[in-house]
């Protein structure tokens, strides 16, 4: 009975240790291919979230992080794949992602975030690694799901794109509207509903609805919108047609840019340099199934386009990639290098870095000599190093009918853990049985030795003559009588 209790206690302790591994976040020192993902700079860490992996139907609810406070080789950047709080983590692609003002988290919102592919919005806490789902009701004002930019006052801006729906399977409608998502501090002003406020709906203007365009915010307060295609006619918008909105005065303008006007494109990416006015655009898809790998620059002071001469090894053209500006480095991540988005080989896990001062593709990333830097939207923000803390449970999400990479990671971890538990149980059980058998055998041998000793004592008692009593020694023989 004692041995059985010891066995039960050891197995229970081992099970608790293994089950404890399930309550930690899943991290992998690698990066998976991603297209149509979102990216933000929080402190000195780039966070990339969502997108799709091996094909456009495999929407992700996992993240990847990259430390930009240290130098690294572009061929092997120190990415870490993350699967945090998967029971709540929303699936997301082509949507909006913007940071909290205090740089301790980010928001994600789009048509894939809610149940049955309806609109949803959630906030991720990068300190405690937990998701909070924000309530959405029929009275909520839903902004379009498209590129988002943010200013230095905690406001996020979404201009044009496709209006989402709370009804499963409902068609998305193109929008001309500009929406401001208020984000005071680390929380929206109103979490009882989506904190979106329509700013304008310029139907009286000549601008066409756009989607798959790019937008940045400048420290001067201007929103700059470039490229994209109109909806529903799918007409490519010329890059000479630049839309601006002054977030300070509320003035809306359609500007005709000049200079070396680049080819029309969508699914490109744009960042703002440390000077606060040079907008660098990379990649995109053209009208005649062209995929671009060029670099074009728009000077927001003069609205003149230029095409700088680029040195270094030119990477493959791409679309649907992510980009973040860190100092004078434009860091580009993932994207599709082929139009067949259903082919796993089309989605890239590559990271490339462009120096926007020397206009050269780099082989080694070097962090800025001074911080703060410039985020993906182009707004300078104070940099605070993101700290780590306790993790949350890794569980398979139920937000999608199809399994994403996060769900696969969760299933894999669960299966491996169950197998380890079973194997450990069997090993401990066999070990304890052998130990118990050994102890029983030892007890038997000890009992046998004791029995033999007792038997020897009995036999010896029968063979040896008893010692004479002392009284017998005083008895004299007849021939010993006194004379």
Tab-separated table of C-alpha atoms in Angstrom:
chain	number	residue	atom	x	y	z
A	1	UNK	CA	0.000	0.000	0.000
A	2	UNK	CA	2.853	2.373	0.778
A	3	UNK	CA	4.390	1.737	-2.640
A	4	UNK	CA	1.053	2.382	-4.377
A	5	UNK	CA	0.661	5.701	-2.570
A	6	UNK	CA	4.176	6.731	-3.582
A	7	UNK	CA	3.401	5.795	-7.182
A	8	UNK	CA	0.193	7.840	-7.179
A	9	UNK	CA	1.942	10.873	-5.698
A	10	UNK	CA	4.777	10.794	-8.243
A	11	UNK	CA	2.384	10.439	-11.180
A	12	UNK	CA	0.200	13.271	-9.864
A	13	UNK	CA	3.212	15.584	-9.552
A	14	UNK	CA	4.355	14.740	-13.078
A	15	UNK	CA	0.884	15.342	-14.506
A	16	UNK	CA	0.708	18.740	-12.820
A	17	UNK	CA	4.070	19.719	-14.294
A	18	UNK	CA	3.025	18.682	-17.793
A	19	UNK	CA	-0.402	20.261	-17.559
A	20	UNK	CA	1.312	23.428	-16.431
A	21	UNK	CA	3.012	23.629	-19.804
A	22	UNK	CA	-0.402	24.048	-21.395
A	23	UNK	CA	-0.995	27.286	-19.481
A	24	UNK	CA	2.032	29.015	-20.989
A	25	UNK	CA	2.135	30.914	-24.245
A	26	UNK	CA	3.468	29.080	-27.262
A	27	UNK	CA	6.632	30.603	-28.745
A	28	UNK	CA	8.707	29.380	-31.662
A	29	UNK	CA	12.018	30.916	-32.718
A	30	UNK	CA	11.066	31.125	-36.379
A	31	UNK	CA	8.663	32.936	-38.666
A	32	UNK	CA	6.014	31.478	-40.938
A	33	UNK	CA	5.078	32.905	-44.349
A	34	UNK	CA	2.484	35.677	-44.105
A	35	UNK	CA	0.541	37.736	-46.595
A	36	UNK	CA	-1.988	40.521	-45.936
A	37	UNK	CA	-0.809	40.781	-42.313
A	38	UNK	CA	-0.717	43.895	-40.126
A	39	UNK	CA	2.344	45.371	-38.439
A	40	UNK	CA	3.033	47.934	-35.712
A	41	UNK	CA	6.086	49.063	-33.788
A	42	UNK	CA	5.578	48.887	-30.021
A	43	UNK	CA	8.552	50.233	-28.145
A	44	UNK	CA	11.454	48.524	-29.876
A	45	UNK	CA	9.555	45.420	-30.941
A	46	UNK	CA	7.761	44.953	-34.256
A	47	UNK	CA	4.512	43.015	-33.915
A	48	UNK	CA	3.056	41.375	-37.012
A	49	UNK	CA	-0.413	39.896	-36.662
A	50	UNK	CA	-2.828	37.832	-38.713
A	51	UNK	CA	-2.786	37.587	-42.489
A	52	UNK	CA	-2.760	34.275	-44.314
A	53	UNK	CA	-0.106	31.604	-44.490
A	54	UNK	CA	0.077	28.756	-46.993
A	55	UNK	CA	-2.900	30.113	-48.969
A	56	UNK	CA	-5.331	33.027	-48.849
A	57	UNK	CA	-8.025	30.847	-47.276
A	58	UNK	CA	-5.893	29.987	-44.242
A	59	UNK	CA	-6.486	33.109	-42.153
A	60	UNK	CA	-4.231	33.411	-39.101
A	61	UNK	CA	-4.835	34.413	-35.493
A	62	UNK	CA	-1.207	34.312	-34.397
A	63	UNK	CA	1.545	36.914	-34.178
A	64	UNK	CA	5.269	37.250	-34.768
A	65	UNK	CA	7.677	39.627	-33.039
A	66	UNK	CA	11.016	41.080	-34.110
A	67	UNK	CA	13.442	42.890	-31.817
A	68	UNK	CA	14.748	45.998	-33.605
A	69	UNK	CA	16.860	47.247	-30.701
A	70	UNK	CA	19.703	44.899	-31.675
A	71	UNK	CA	21.578	44.364	-34.957
A	72	UNK	CA	20.857	41.233	-36.993
A	73	UNK	CA	21.523	39.655	-40.340
A	74	UNK	CA	18.752	40.231	-42.860
A	75	UNK	CA	19.086	36.608	-43.954
A	76	UNK	CA	18.285	35.375	-40.431
A	77	UNK	CA	16.333	37.962	-38.441
A	78	UNK	CA	15.436	36.935	-34.860
A	79	UNK	CA	11.707	36.448	-35.352
A	80	UNK	CA	9.590	34.742	-32.711
A	81	UNK	CA	6.252	33.181	-33.634
A	82	UNK	CA	3.619	33.640	-30.937
A	83	UNK	CA	0.299	31.933	-30.227
A	84	UNK	CA	-1.272	33.801	-27.304
A	85	UNK	CA	-4.724	33.386	-25.755
A	86	UNK	CA	-6.005	31.507	-28.800
A	87	UNK	CA	-9.452	30.983	-27.321
A	88	UNK	CA	-10.067	34.704	-27.961
A	89	UNK	CA	-7.468	35.694	-30.571
A	90	UNK	CA	-9.350	36.934	-33.674
A	91	UNK	CA	-8.616	35.726	-37.178
A	92	UNK	CA	-7.650	38.739	-39.252
A	93	UNK	CA	-6.477	39.791	-42.703
A	94	UNK	CA	-6.849	42.936	-44.834
A	95	UNK	CA	-8.190	44.728	-41.772
A	96	UNK	CA	-7.076	47.375	-39.322
A	97	UNK	CA	-4.425	47.192	-36.622
A	98	UNK	CA	-3.205	50.122	-34.542
A	99	UNK	CA	-1.353	50.539	-31.230
A	100	UNK	CA	-2.552	51.785	-27.889
A	101	UNK	CA	-1.239	55.213	-27.033
A	102	UNK	CA	0.906	53.917	-24.189
A	103	UNK	CA	2.532	51.314	-26.483
A	104	UNK	CA	1.418	48.382	-24.314
A	105	UNK	CA	-0.900	46.726	-26.805
A	106	UNK	CA	-2.778	46.982	-30.073
A	107	UNK	CA	-6.276	46.768	-31.557
A	108	UNK	CA	-7.368	44.533	-34.425
A	109	UNK	CA	-10.629	44.911	-36.333
A	110	UNK	CA	-11.980	43.574	-39.608
A	111	UNK	CA	-14.564	41.379	-41.266
A	112	UNK	CA	-12.761	38.172	-40.269
A	113	UNK	CA	-12.526	39.005	-36.566
A	114	UNK	CA	-16.065	38.100	-35.549
A	115	UNK	CA	-18.027	34.865	-35.436
A	116	UNK	CA	-18.999	33.468	-38.864
A	117	UNK	CA	-16.800	36.030	-40.631
A	118	UNK	CA	-18.671	39.063	-39.338
A	119	UNK	CA	-17.105	42.287	-38.122
A	120	UNK	CA	-15.277	42.148	-34.827
A	121	UNK	CA	-12.831	44.220	-32.821
A	122	UNK	CA	-10.408	43.123	-30.124
A	123	UNK	CA	-7.544	44.499	-28.052
A	124	UNK	CA	-4.321	42.629	-27.231
A	125	UNK	CA	-2.330	43.333	-24.082
A	126	UNK	CA	1.361	42.776	-24.858
A	127	UNK	CA	2.289	42.901	-21.169
A	128	UNK	CA	0.024	40.098	-19.952
A	129	UNK	CA	-0.529	38.458	-23.366
A	130	UNK	CA	-4.317	38.436	-23.212
A	131	UNK	CA	-7.072	39.415	-25.654
A	132	UNK	CA	-10.169	41.445	-24.816
A	133	UNK	CA	-13.089	41.205	-27.231
A	134	UNK	CA	-14.852	44.557	-27.615
A	135	UNK	CA	-18.649	44.341	-27.827
A	136	UNK	CA	-20.271	44.978	-31.193
A	137	UNK	CA	-24.003	45.611	-31.511
A	138	UNK	CA	-26.401	46.658	-34.240
A	139	UNK	CA	-26.110	50.221	-32.922
A	140	UNK	CA	-22.333	50.250	-33.310
A	141	UNK	CA	-20.769	52.465	-35.944
A	142	UNK	CA	-18.607	50.173	-38.034
A	143	UNK	CA	-15.641	51.701	-39.876
A	144	UNK	CA	-14.437	50.244	-43.185
A	145	UNK	CA	-12.010	47.347	-43.036
A	146	UNK	CA	-8.898	48.596	-44.707
A	147	UNK	CA	-5.544	50.227	-44.108
A	148	UNK	CA	-5.374	52.264	-40.942
A	149	UNK	CA	-2.994	54.937	-39.753
A	150	UNK	CA	-2.717	56.739	-36.426
A	151	UNK	CA	-1.607	60.068	-35.059
A	152	UNK	CA	0.384	61.003	-31.961
A	153	UNK	CA	-2.754	61.788	-29.945
A	154	UNK	CA	-4.073	58.251	-29.796
A	155	UNK	CA	-6.490	58.499	-32.730
A	156	UNK	CA	-6.639	55.904	-35.492
A	157	UNK	CA	-7.915	56.810	-38.943
A	158	UNK	CA	-9.559	54.633	-41.593
A	159	UNK	CA	-10.376	56.202	-44.955
A	160	UNK	CA	-12.314	54.337	-47.621
A	161	UNK	CA	-12.328	50.584	-48.022
A	162	UNK	CA	-15.168	48.076	-47.650
A	163	UNK	CA	-17.896	48.546	-45.065
A	164	UNK	CA	-18.230	45.450	-42.888
A	165	UNK	CA	-21.382	43.745	-41.704
A	166	UNK	CA	-22.668	42.026	-38.590
A	167	UNK	CA	-24.623	39.621	-40.794
A	168	UNK	CA	-22.885	36.424	-41.851
A	169	UNK	CA	-22.359	36.272	-45.608
A	170	UNK	CA	-23.593	39.818	-46.236
A	171	UNK	CA	-21.862	41.578	-49.169
A	172	UNK	CA	-19.384	44.309	-48.356
A	173	UNK	CA	-20.144	47.784	-49.673
A	174	UNK	CA	-17.508	50.279	-50.758
A	175	UNK	CA	-17.116	53.398	-48.640
A	176	UNK	CA	-15.885	56.900	-49.323
A	177	UNK	CA	-16.050	57.786	-45.671
A	178	UNK	CA	-13.295	58.755	-43.273
A	179	UNK	CA	-13.559	57.365	-39.751
A	180	UNK	CA	-11.695	58.259	-36.597
A	181	UNK	CA	-11.305	55.568	-33.941
A	182	UNK	CA	-10.655	57.260	-30.622
A	183	UNK	CA	-8.105	55.553	-28.438
A	184	UNK	CA	-7.478	57.607	-25.296
A	185	UNK	CA	-4.748	56.025	-23.213
A	186	UNK	CA	-4.667	52.270	-23.414
A	187	UNK	CA	-8.447	51.921	-23.879
A	188	UNK	CA	-10.985	53.350	-26.328
A	189	UNK	CA	-13.172	56.141	-25.015
A	190	UNK	CA	-16.245	53.908	-25.225
A	191	UNK	CA	-15.863	50.173	-25.010
A	192	UNK	CA	-19.635	49.708	-24.825
A	193	UNK	CA	-19.590	50.039	-28.597
A	194	UNK	CA	-17.069	50.294	-31.392
A	195	UNK	CA	-15.415	53.708	-30.869
A	196	UNK	CA	-15.691	54.815	-34.500
A	197	UNK	CA	-16.906	58.256	-35.491
A	198	UNK	CA	-17.630	59.229	-39.122
A	199	UNK	CA	-15.710	62.383	-39.988
A	200	UNK	CA	-16.831	62.927	-43.562
A	201	UNK	CA	-18.416	61.203	-46.509
A	202	UNK	CA	-17.196	63.109	-49.571
A	203	UNK	CA	-19.805	61.886	-52.085
A	204	UNK	CA	-19.971	65.384	-53.504
A	205	UNK	CA	-16.323	65.135	-54.455
A	206	UNK	CA	-14.975	63.546	-57.610
A	207	UNK	CA	-13.023	60.876	-55.752
A	208	UNK	CA	-13.903	57.258	-56.418
A	209	UNK	CA	-14.225	54.620	-53.732
A	210	UNK	CA	-10.935	52.855	-53.151
A	211	UNK	CA	-9.736	49.648	-51.577
A	212	UNK	CA	-6.324	47.974	-51.288
A	213	UNK	CA	-4.801	51.463	-51.172
A	214	UNK	CA	-2.209	52.900	-48.788
A	215	UNK	CA	-2.509	55.698	-46.265
A	216	UNK	CA	-0.025	57.338	-43.901
A	217	UNK	CA	-0.194	60.073	-41.276
A	218	UNK	CA	2.376	62.879	-41.262
A	219	UNK	CA	3.525	64.837	-38.194
A	220	UNK	CA	2.068	67.907	-39.922
A	221	UNK	CA	-1.392	66.395	-39.392
A	222	UNK	CA	-1.997	65.334	-43.003
A	223	UNK	CA	-3.412	61.982	-44.054
A	224	UNK	CA	-1.996	60.960	-47.447
A	225	UNK	CA	-3.806	58.294	-49.480
A	226	UNK	CA	-2.249	56.699	-52.602
A	227	UNK	CA	-3.094	54.000	-55.127
A	228	UNK	CA	-5.700	51.293	-54.835
A	229	UNK	CA	-8.525	50.224	-57.108
A	230	UNK	CA	-12.057	51.552	-57.341
A	231	UNK	CA	-15.047	49.502	-56.267
A	232	UNK	CA	-16.931	47.805	-57.835
A	233	UNK	CA	-15.492	48.619	-61.273
A	234	UNK	CA	-11.962	47.453	-60.333
A	235	UNK	CA	-10.320	50.386	-62.093
A	236	UNK	CA	-6.746	51.126	-61.026
A	237	UNK	CA	-6.436	54.622	-59.540
A	238	UNK	CA	-3.547	56.623	-61.062
A	239	UNK	CA	-0.761	57.386	-58.620
A	240	UNK	CA	-1.034	61.027	-59.656
A	241	UNK	CA	-4.413	61.213	-57.880
A	242	UNK	CA	-3.405	61.743	-54.265
A	243	UNK	CA	-6.028	62.349	-51.592
A	244	UNK	CA	-5.242	64.358	-48.466
A	245	UNK	CA	-7.108	65.178	-45.277
A	246	UNK	CA	-5.913	67.656	-42.690
A	247	UNK	CA	-6.755	66.189	-39.287
A	248	UNK	CA	-6.228	69.605	-37.670
A	249	UNK	CA	-8.341	71.836	-39.925
A	250	UNK	CA	-10.677	69.193	-41.382
A	251	UNK	CA	-9.832	70.202	-44.976
A	252	UNK	CA	-10.188	67.515	-47.676
A	253	UNK	CA	-8.295	67.808	-50.983
A	254	UNK	CA	-7.630	65.851	-54.137
A	255	UNK	CA	-4.112	66.708	-55.298
A	256	UNK	CA	-2.642	66.042	-58.731
A	257	UNK	CA	0.935	64.946	-58.141
A	258	UNK	CA	3.702	65.491	-60.691
A	259	UNK	CA	7.229	64.238	-61.350
A	260	UNK	CA	8.191	60.646	-62.193
A	261	UNK	CA	4.698	59.289	-61.644
A	262	UNK	CA	4.839	55.539	-60.922
A	263	UNK	CA	2.556	52.967	-62.488
A	264	UNK	CA	-0.880	52.526	-60.934
A	265	UNK	CA	-0.938	49.826	-58.275
A	266	UNK	CA	-2.705	48.317	-55.306
A	267	UNK	CA	-1.600	46.040	-52.432
A	268	UNK	CA	1.587	48.088	-52.033
A	269	UNK	CA	3.040	49.419	-48.802
A	270	UNK	CA	4.145	52.836	-47.610
A	271	UNK	CA	6.109	54.293	-44.710
A	272	UNK	CA	7.233	57.786	-43.730
A	273	UNK	CA	10.918	58.582	-43.265
A	274	UNK	CA	12.399	60.193	-40.154
A	275	UNK	CA	12.135	63.623	-41.823
A	276	UNK	CA	8.338	63.367	-41.576
A	277	UNK	CA	7.477	64.165	-45.214
A	278	UNK	CA	9.144	61.668	-47.592
A	279	UNK	CA	6.771	58.753	-48.241
A	280	UNK	CA	8.469	55.589	-49.479
A	281	UNK	CA	6.342	53.099	-51.414
A	282	UNK	CA	7.429	49.570	-52.237
A	283	UNK	CA	5.850	46.840	-54.362
A	284	UNK	CA	2.249	46.367	-55.412
A	285	UNK	CA	0.200	44.896	-58.233
A	286	UNK	CA	-0.237	46.645	-61.573
A	287	UNK	CA	-3.047	46.702	-64.121
A	288	UNK	CA	-1.628	44.087	-66.497
A	289	UNK	CA	-0.824	41.401	-63.929
A	290	UNK	CA	2.459	43.138	-63.184
A	291	UNK	CA	4.003	42.663	-59.763
A	292	UNK	CA	6.242	45.544	-58.779
A	293	UNK	CA	9.503	45.496	-56.867
A	294	UNK	CA	10.383	49.143	-57.387
A	295	UNK	CA	10.895	51.944	-54.892
A	296	UNK	CA	9.077	55.232	-55.470
A	297	UNK	CA	9.037	58.293	-53.238
A	298	UNK	CA	6.444	61.043	-52.798
A	299	UNK	CA	7.543	64.359	-51.294
A	300	UNK	CA	4.494	65.464	-49.289
A	301	UNK	CA	5.709	69.089	-49.278
A	302	UNK	CA	5.596	69.432	-53.060
A	303	UNK	CA	3.651	66.302	-54.148
A	304	UNK	CA	6.405	65.403	-56.575
A	305	UNK	CA	7.128	61.735	-57.286
A	306	UNK	CA	10.677	60.452	-57.744
A	307	UNK	CA	12.345	57.096	-58.327
A	308	UNK	CA	15.720	56.997	-56.536
A	309	UNK	CA	18.521	54.776	-57.791
A	310	UNK	CA	18.648	51.740	-55.535
A	311	UNK	CA	21.816	49.765	-54.764
A	312	UNK	CA	22.256	46.336	-53.249
A	313	UNK	CA	20.654	43.010	-54.081
A	314	UNK	CA	17.156	43.675	-55.367
A	315	UNK	CA	14.572	41.362	-53.738
A	316	UNK	CA	11.736	39.650	-55.573
A	317	UNK	CA	8.694	41.820	-56.370
A	318	UNK	CA	5.792	41.318	-54.001
A	319	UNK	CA	2.272	42.290	-52.992
A	320	UNK	CA	0.303	42.196	-49.732
A	321	UNK	CA	3.424	42.603	-47.604
A	322	UNK	CA	3.853	44.432	-44.296
A	323	UNK	CA	6.266	47.278	-43.648
A	324	UNK	CA	7.436	49.328	-40.668
A	325	UNK	CA	9.781	52.312	-40.627
A	326	UNK	CA	12.433	52.208	-37.877
A	327	UNK	CA	14.745	55.204	-38.068
A	328	UNK	CA	16.036	55.297	-41.636
A	329	UNK	CA	15.240	51.609	-42.222
A	330	UNK	CA	12.122	50.420	-44.010
A	331	UNK	CA	11.638	46.846	-42.759
A	332	UNK	CA	9.479	44.772	-45.117
A	333	UNK	CA	8.033	41.447	-44.017
A	334	UNK	CA	6.360	38.608	-45.889
A	335	UNK	CA	3.912	39.151	-48.725
A	336	UNK	CA	3.100	37.206	-51.861
A	337	UNK	CA	5.696	36.788	-54.600
A	338	UNK	CA	3.239	35.175	-57.026
A	339	UNK	CA	-0.365	35.925	-57.990
A	340	UNK	CA	-1.515	32.394	-57.170
A	341	UNK	CA	-2.397	32.966	-53.535
A	342	UNK	CA	-3.571	29.374	-53.141
A	343	UNK	CA	-0.035	28.030	-53.658
A	344	UNK	CA	2.049	27.769	-50.466
A	345	UNK	CA	5.185	28.664	-52.429
A	346	UNK	CA	3.644	32.027	-53.307
A	347	UNK	CA	3.640	33.298	-49.724
A	348	UNK	CA	6.979	34.576	-48.431
A	349	UNK	CA	8.518	34.523	-44.958
A	350	UNK	CA	11.368	36.765	-46.104
A	351	UNK	CA	12.409	39.938	-44.301
A	352	UNK	CA	14.114	42.668	-46.320
A	353	UNK	CA	15.468	46.037	-45.205
A	354	UNK	CA	15.835	49.241	-47.238
A	355	UNK	CA	17.925	52.178	-46.058
A	356	UNK	CA	15.772	55.184	-47.000
A	357	UNK	CA	18.703	57.579	-46.657
A	358	UNK	CA	21.321	55.835	-48.810
A	359	UNK	CA	18.638	54.033	-50.883
A	360	UNK	CA	20.260	50.646	-50.623
A	361	UNK	CA	18.999	47.156	-49.804
A	362	UNK	CA	20.857	46.039	-46.696
A	363	UNK	CA	22.341	42.716	-45.654
A	364	UNK	CA	22.612	43.737	-41.992
A	365	UNK	CA	20.117	45.687	-39.933
A	366	UNK	CA	21.553	48.236	-37.489
A	367	UNK	CA	19.270	49.882	-34.909
A	368	UNK	CA	18.972	53.670	-34.789
A	369	UNK	CA	21.561	55.536	-32.761
A	370	UNK	CA	18.817	57.555	-31.119
A	371	UNK	CA	15.203	56.860	-30.225
A	372	UNK	CA	12.294	57.691	-30.584
A	373	UNK	CA	11.836	56.462	-34.099
A	374	UNK	CA	9.074	56.463	-36.678
A	375	UNK	CA	6.292	53.895	-36.724
A	376	UNK	CA	4.586	52.285	-39.696
A	377	UNK	CA	2.120	55.151	-39.938
A	378	UNK	CA	4.863	57.737	-39.941
A	379	UNK	CA	4.202	59.259	-36.553
A	380	UNK	CA	7.068	59.796	-34.112
A	381	UNK	CA	6.255	58.283	-30.732
A	382	UNK	CA	8.168	57.902	-27.519
A	383	UNK	CA	9.736	54.489	-27.272
A	384	UNK	CA	9.351	52.326	-24.195
A	385	UNK	CA	10.891	48.886	-24.104
A	386	UNK	CA	8.132	46.310	-23.953
A	387	UNK	CA	8.425	44.093	-20.893
A	388	UNK	CA	7.377	40.490	-20.522
A	389	UNK	CA	5.013	39.039	-17.968
A	390	UNK	CA	2.842	36.052	-17.223
A	391	UNK	CA	1.324	34.125	-20.088
A	392	UNK	CA	-2.126	32.811	-20.816
A	393	UNK	CA	-3.600	29.532	-21.864
A	394	UNK	CA	-3.060	28.288	-25.403
A	395	UNK	CA	-6.432	26.996	-26.608
A	396	UNK	CA	-7.784	26.367	-30.092
A	397	UNK	CA	-9.888	29.289	-31.243
A	398	UNK	CA	-13.493	28.821	-32.327
A	399	UNK	CA	-13.818	31.948	-34.453
A	400	UNK	CA	-13.341	30.219	-37.792
A	401	UNK	CA	-14.657	27.149	-39.525
A	402	UNK	CA	-11.196	26.416	-40.906
A	403	UNK	CA	-8.111	25.675	-38.829
A	404	UNK	CA	-5.500	28.397	-38.813
A	405	UNK	CA	-1.879	28.063	-37.845
A	406	UNK	CA	-2.715	29.047	-34.292
A	407	UNK	CA	-5.248	26.242	-34.028
A	408	UNK	CA	-2.775	23.797	-35.523
A	409	UNK	CA	-0.156	24.915	-32.994
A	410	UNK	CA	-2.640	24.447	-30.178
A	411	UNK	CA	-3.677	20.999	-31.394
A	412	UNK	CA	-0.055	19.957	-31.846
A	413	UNK	CA	0.908	21.118	-28.362
A	414	UNK	CA	-2.108	19.340	-26.893
A	415	UNK	CA	-1.436	16.072	-28.707
A	416	UNK	CA	2.260	16.105	-27.805
A	417	UNK	CA	1.408	16.841	-24.183
A	418	UNK	CA	-1.112	13.996	-23.999
A	419	UNK	CA	1.434	11.620	-25.532
A	420	UNK	CA	4.072	12.749	-23.037
A	421	UNK	CA	1.630	12.263	-20.173
A	422	UNK	CA	0.790	8.731	-21.317
A	423	UNK	CA	4.460	7.827	-21.866
A	424	UNK	CA	5.471	9.285	-18.512
A	425	UNK	CA	2.632	7.453	-16.777
A	426	UNK	CA	3.710	4.153	-18.321
A	427	UNK	CA	7.371	4.737	-17.464
A	428	UNK	CA	6.584	5.661	-13.876
A	429	UNK	CA	4.176	2.756	-13.568
A	430	UNK	CA	6.772	0.276	-14.845
A	431	UNK	CA	9.456	1.821	-12.660
A	432	UNK	CA	7.296	1.664	-9.559
A	433	UNK	CA	6.258	-1.928	-10.303
A	434	UNK	CA	9.891	-2.927	-10.646
A	435	UNK	CA	10.724	-1.049	-7.465
A	436	UNK	CA	7.851	-2.699	-5.610
A	437	UNK	CA	8.863	-6.134	-6.899
A	438	UNK	CA	12.445	-5.471	-5.865
A	439	UNK	CA	11.344	-4.469	-2.382
A	440	UNK	CA	9.120	-7.542	-2.057
A	441	UNK	CA	11.986	-9.758	-3.223
A	442	UNK	CA	14.298	-8.104	-0.729
A	443	UNK	CA	11.766	-8.652	2.054
A	444	UNK	CA	11.409	-12.313	1.055
A	445	UNK	CA	15.158	-12.815	1.095
A	446	UNK	CA	15.412	-11.145	4.498
A	447	UNK	CA	12.635	-13.357	5.822
A	448	UNK	CA	14.394	-16.436	4.477
A	449	UNK	CA	17.683	-15.417	6.102
A	450	UNK	CA	15.901	-14.890	9.422
A	451	UNK	CA	14.200	-18.279	9.180
A	452	UNK	CA	17.487	-20.019	8.411
A	453	UNK	CA	19.169	-18.361	11.370
A	454	UNK	CA	16.414	-19.438	13.696
A	455	UNK	CA	16.581	-22.984	12.385
A	456	UNK	CA	20.343	-23.056	12.931
A	457	UNK	CA	19.870	-21.944	16.515
A	458	UNK	CA	17.419	-24.787	17.178
A	459	UNK	CA	19.702	-27.434	15.672
A	460	UNK	CA	22.665	-26.185	17.686
A	461	UNK	CA	20.658	-26.424	20.875
A	462	UNK	CA	19.984	-30.106	20.232
A	463	UNK	CA	23.629	-31.123	19.541
A	464	UNK	CA	25.518	-29.288	22.290
A	465	UNK	CA	25.525	-30.823	25.825
A	466	UNK	CA	23.923	-28.655	28.420
A	467	UNK	CA	26.199	-26.986	30.877
A	468	UNK	CA	26.229	-28.553	34.354
A	469	UNK	CA	24.674	-26.577	37.135
A	470	UNK	CA	27.055	-25.107	39.694
A	471	UNK	CA	25.563	-27.319	42.393
A	472	UNK	CA	26.813	-30.415	40.552
A	473	UNK	CA	30.355	-29.245	40.772
A	474	UNK	CA	30.278	-29.510	44.578
A	475	UNK	CA	29.316	-33.229	44.583
A	476	UNK	CA	32.342	-35.437	45.329
A	477	UNK	CA	32.958	-38.866	43.930
A	478	UNK	CA	33.226	-41.895	46.315
A	479	UNK	CA	36.925	-42.267	45.687
A	480	UNK	CA	37.433	-38.630	46.551
A	481	UNK	CA	36.364	-39.143	50.219
A	482	UNK	CA	38.509	-37.613	52.905
A	483	UNK	CA	41.074	-39.834	54.524
